[in-house]
Structure formats: C-alpha cells, structure tokens
C-alpha cells in the first residue's frame, strides 16, 4: 500500500524471483488512502482463491491501517511471511511449516558456510517480530546459546564481544563497529539503511568489522537475496501443503 520507495524495490524483486522460477504472481498496488476494510476484503478474497497459495502484504502499511489486524486476516496456510500468530507460535514450539524469510535466509547462509551453531554464543542485536525474535528462536533450535540485545541494552559491547555468531538486525546504520566484535566471529548483517546520499549501508560498519570477523555478509548482496529465496521456498511449500489437503 502507498508508495514507499523501499517497498517498491522489494516487491519488484519478489515479482522478478517469481517470474524466474515460474511461480504465478499477482500484484495489488493499493493507493495510500485505501481503507482497512477494503484491504481486508481483498485478503479474504485471496484466502478463498484456490489458485493462490501464498499471500504477502508488504510492510509497512500506512498509519491508518492496523498492521496486526491485517496480519491476522491472512490465512495461516497462505502466510508465506510467517507473520501470523499461529505460525509465530509454531516457530516457538519448533514444529513449523513456514520460517520467516529473513531469519531463514540467515540460517541458510550459516549452514552453507559450514558453520555449526551447536553450543556457540549467538548474539542477536534487534528484537523485531520480523527478524530479531524469530532469529533467536531458530538459533536456539540449532542448539546455540542465544542472547537477544537491542538499542536499549546496557554494556552492549560487552555482550557483542562474547558472540561467536553475531546477527545485527537493529535498523541503525553502522551501529556495530569492529571493536565490538570478537576476533574470528561470524557476522551477519540484516540491516538495510538508506543514507542521505542514497547509499545503502548495513547495521555493521563493514570496513572495521571485516578486519576481525572470520566471515561477514555485505550490504547489499548478503542477506537481502536470501530473504527472497526463502520467500520462494515458503511459497512452494504452501502450494504443496494446500494440494495435499485438497
Ligand atoms: N517489510 C520489510 N521486510 C518485510 C518482509 O519480510 N515481508 C513483508 N511482507 N514486508 C516486509
């Protein structure tokens, strides 16, 4: 909804990924002043449509729309973002169909890099519903020892310095600097911050961090493409699950 420039880029990238994979997609670009009722009506229609397996409402929504009401309206079976409380609860329990895309992408990067999470000190900086909280759960499911920090954490450096695996998802440009990172740590930067000069920077100050980290993701081109790949994976899974049910 509306014309948030970052959302436009994300939605375009998601549509492009669908095209590349042969996944049919529909876009409903609703104007900023669309009512909540109208949006909910559209979600209900898509919930019922048998040829649609996944529904995603790109966030943020305009101020007059209640984000929670919108997320709750999406059928949990079609909730490919895994934002619905039913899916969030399943992640907590550890028995889930859909994994939130960004934390899932982070886990995939860790796995594909041959890094074993078991017993490692994992520090997640950020506590959002989209990234920080589910990220912590996924690391915990892999037997990591997990600490969640955030912008109000006291002695943050003391905590981040302990991390074997550090995930930055706080949304503050260059918030984590090299001196806050343990020698040899794995650093994953989820932040995508657009600076005044239009440059994209992460939550980690890359130049100082790469000198101490054993592995580090860049921004852009690190976690971002993984998020989209995981969205595609969730969508295929949704289709399979719905066909099994029918
Ligand atoms: N806005 C920022 N990240 C996301 C995401 O992963 N999904 C949706 N729907 N909106 C977002």
Short mmCIF file of C-alpha atoms in Angstrom, two decimals, residues 1-19 23-31 39 42-43 46 49 52 54-58:
data_model
loop_
_atom_site.label_atom_id
_atom_site.label_comp_id
_atom_site.label_asym_id
_atom_site.label_seq_id
_atom_site.Cartn_x
_atom_site.Cartn_y
_atom_site.Cartn_z
CA UNK A 1 0.00 0.00 0.00
CA UNK A 2 1.14 3.52 -0.78
CA UNK A 3 4.39 4.39 -2.47
CA UNK A 4 7.18 3.60 -0.03
CA UNK A 5 10.25 3.51 -2.32
CA UNK A 6 11.96 0.66 -0.43
CA UNK A 7 8.75 -1.42 -0.57
CA UNK A 8 8.57 -0.80 -4.31
CA UNK A 9 12.07 -2.23 -4.75
CA UNK A 10 11.34 -5.25 -2.51
CA UNK A 11 8.04 -6.05 -4.26
CA UNK A 12 9.66 -5.75 -7.69
CA UNK A 13 12.43 -8.13 -6.61
CA UNK A 14 9.88 -10.62 -5.29
CA UNK A 15 7.90 -10.48 -8.53
CA UNK A 16 11.08 -10.96 -10.54
CA UNK A 17 12.05 -14.01 -8.47
CA UNK A 18 8.57 -15.49 -9.08
CA UNK A 19 8.95 -14.97 -12.82
CA UNK A 23 5.64 -19.04 -9.93
CA UNK A 24 2.46 -17.22 -10.95
CA UNK A 25 2.05 -13.92 -9.06
CA UNK A 26 -0.46 -11.09 -8.84
CA UNK A 27 0.29 -7.63 -7.52
CA UNK A 28 -2.36 -5.40 -5.95
CA UNK A 29 -0.78 -1.93 -5.69
CA UNK A 30 -3.31 -0.20 -3.44
CA UNK A 31 -3.23 3.57 -3.07
CA UNK A 39 -7.66 -4.25 2.20
CA UNK A 42 -9.06 -8.28 -0.72
CA UNK A 43 -7.19 -10.55 1.73
CA UNK A 46 -7.37 -14.23 -1.82
CA UNK A 49 -8.99 -18.36 -4.04
CA UNK A 52 -3.50 -18.57 -4.94
CA UNK A 54 0.61 -17.56 -0.78
CA UNK A 55 -0.33 -14.04 0.34
CA UNK A 56 2.05 -11.30 1.39
CA UNK A 57 1.23 -7.76 2.47
CA UNK A 58 4.39 -5.71 2.09
#
